[in-house]
mmCIF file of C-alpha atoms in Angstrom:
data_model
loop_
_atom_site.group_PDB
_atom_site.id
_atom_site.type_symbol
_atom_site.label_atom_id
_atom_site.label_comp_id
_atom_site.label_asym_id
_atom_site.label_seq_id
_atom_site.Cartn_x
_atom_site.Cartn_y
_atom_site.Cartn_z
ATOM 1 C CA UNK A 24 -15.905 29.401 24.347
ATOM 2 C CA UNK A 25 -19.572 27.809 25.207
ATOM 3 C CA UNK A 26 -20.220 26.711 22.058
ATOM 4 C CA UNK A 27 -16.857 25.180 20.675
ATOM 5 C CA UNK A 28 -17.092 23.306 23.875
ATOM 6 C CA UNK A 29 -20.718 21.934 23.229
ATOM 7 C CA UNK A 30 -19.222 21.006 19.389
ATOM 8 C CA UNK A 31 -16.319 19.326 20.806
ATOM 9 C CA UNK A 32 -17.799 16.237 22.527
ATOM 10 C CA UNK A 33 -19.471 15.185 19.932
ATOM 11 C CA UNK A 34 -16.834 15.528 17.653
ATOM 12 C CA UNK A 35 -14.444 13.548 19.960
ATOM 13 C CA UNK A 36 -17.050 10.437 20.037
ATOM 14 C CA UNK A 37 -16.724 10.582 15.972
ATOM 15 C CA UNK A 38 -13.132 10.363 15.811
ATOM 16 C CA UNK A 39 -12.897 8.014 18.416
ATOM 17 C CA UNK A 40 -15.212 5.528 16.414
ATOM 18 C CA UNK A 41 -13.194 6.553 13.115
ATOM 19 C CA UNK A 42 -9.332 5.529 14.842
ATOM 20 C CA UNK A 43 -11.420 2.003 16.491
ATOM 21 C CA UNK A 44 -12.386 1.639 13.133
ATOM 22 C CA UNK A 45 -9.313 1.635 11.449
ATOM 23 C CA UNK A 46 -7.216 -0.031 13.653
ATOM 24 C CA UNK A 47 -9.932 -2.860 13.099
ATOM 25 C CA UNK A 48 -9.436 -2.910 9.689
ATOM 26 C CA UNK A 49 -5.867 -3.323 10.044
ATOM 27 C CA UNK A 50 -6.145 -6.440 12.025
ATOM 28 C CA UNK A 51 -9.367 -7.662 10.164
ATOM 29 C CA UNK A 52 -9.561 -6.739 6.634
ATOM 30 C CA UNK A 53 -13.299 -6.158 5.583
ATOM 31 C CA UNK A 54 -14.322 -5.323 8.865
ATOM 32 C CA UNK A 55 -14.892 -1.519 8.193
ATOM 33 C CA UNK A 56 -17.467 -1.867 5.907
ATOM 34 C CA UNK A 57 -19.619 -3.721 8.084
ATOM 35 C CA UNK A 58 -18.947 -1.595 10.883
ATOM 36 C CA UNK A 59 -20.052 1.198 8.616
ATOM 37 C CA UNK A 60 -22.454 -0.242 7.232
ATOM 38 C CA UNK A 61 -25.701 1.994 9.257
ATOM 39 C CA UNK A 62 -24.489 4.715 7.188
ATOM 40 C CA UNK A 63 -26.961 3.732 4.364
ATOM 41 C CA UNK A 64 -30.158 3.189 6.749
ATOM 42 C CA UNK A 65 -31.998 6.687 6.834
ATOM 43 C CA UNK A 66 -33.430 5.406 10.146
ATOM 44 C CA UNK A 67 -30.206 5.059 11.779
ATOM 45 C CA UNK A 68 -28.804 8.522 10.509
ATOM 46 C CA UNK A 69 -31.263 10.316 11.709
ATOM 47 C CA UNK A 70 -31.327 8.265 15.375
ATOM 48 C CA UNK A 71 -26.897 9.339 15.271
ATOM 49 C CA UNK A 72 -28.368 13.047 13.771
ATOM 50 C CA UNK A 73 -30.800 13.357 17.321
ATOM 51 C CA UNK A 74 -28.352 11.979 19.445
ATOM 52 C CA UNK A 75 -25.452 14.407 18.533
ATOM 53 C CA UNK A 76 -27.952 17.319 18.857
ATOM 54 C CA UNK A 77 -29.348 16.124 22.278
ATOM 55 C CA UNK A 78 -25.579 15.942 23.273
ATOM 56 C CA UNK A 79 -24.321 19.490 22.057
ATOM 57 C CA UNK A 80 -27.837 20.657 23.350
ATOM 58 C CA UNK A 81 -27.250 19.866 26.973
ATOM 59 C CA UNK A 82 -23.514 20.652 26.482
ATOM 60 C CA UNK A 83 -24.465 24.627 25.507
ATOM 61 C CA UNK A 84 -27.191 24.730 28.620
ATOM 62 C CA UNK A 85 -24.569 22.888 31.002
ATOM 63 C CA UNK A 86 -21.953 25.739 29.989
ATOM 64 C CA UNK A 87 -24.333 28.272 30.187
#
C-alpha cells in the first residue's frame, strides 16, 4: 500500500495540471500549447523528472 501511495501524489499534481489545462483551452483557444510548451526544453524535463522523484521519495520514507 506504501508505494501506490508514494505514486499517487505525484500523479494527482499531473492530472490536475492536465484538467487546468484544458479547461483553459476551452475558454482561450491556443493557450495549451504555450502552457505546454517546457515540454521541449531538456532542462525543464529533467528539473519536473527530479521533482517527481524527490516527491515519491519522501512519500515512500514518510509511509515507511
Amino acid at each position: 500500500m506504501a508505494g501506490e501511495t508514494s505514486v499517487l501524489m505525484p500523479v494527482i499534481i499531473v492530472v490536475a495540471l492536465v484538467i487546468r489545462s484544458a479547461f483553459t483551452e476551452i475558454r482561450h483557444p491556443g493557450s495549451a500549447r504555450r502552457e505546454w510548451a517546457f515540454i521541449t526544453s531538456r532542462r525543464a524535463m529533467a528539473a519536473a523528472g527530479v521533482v517527481a522523484v524527490t516527491v515519491t521519495a519522501i512519500g515512500w520514507s514518510q509511509a515507511g
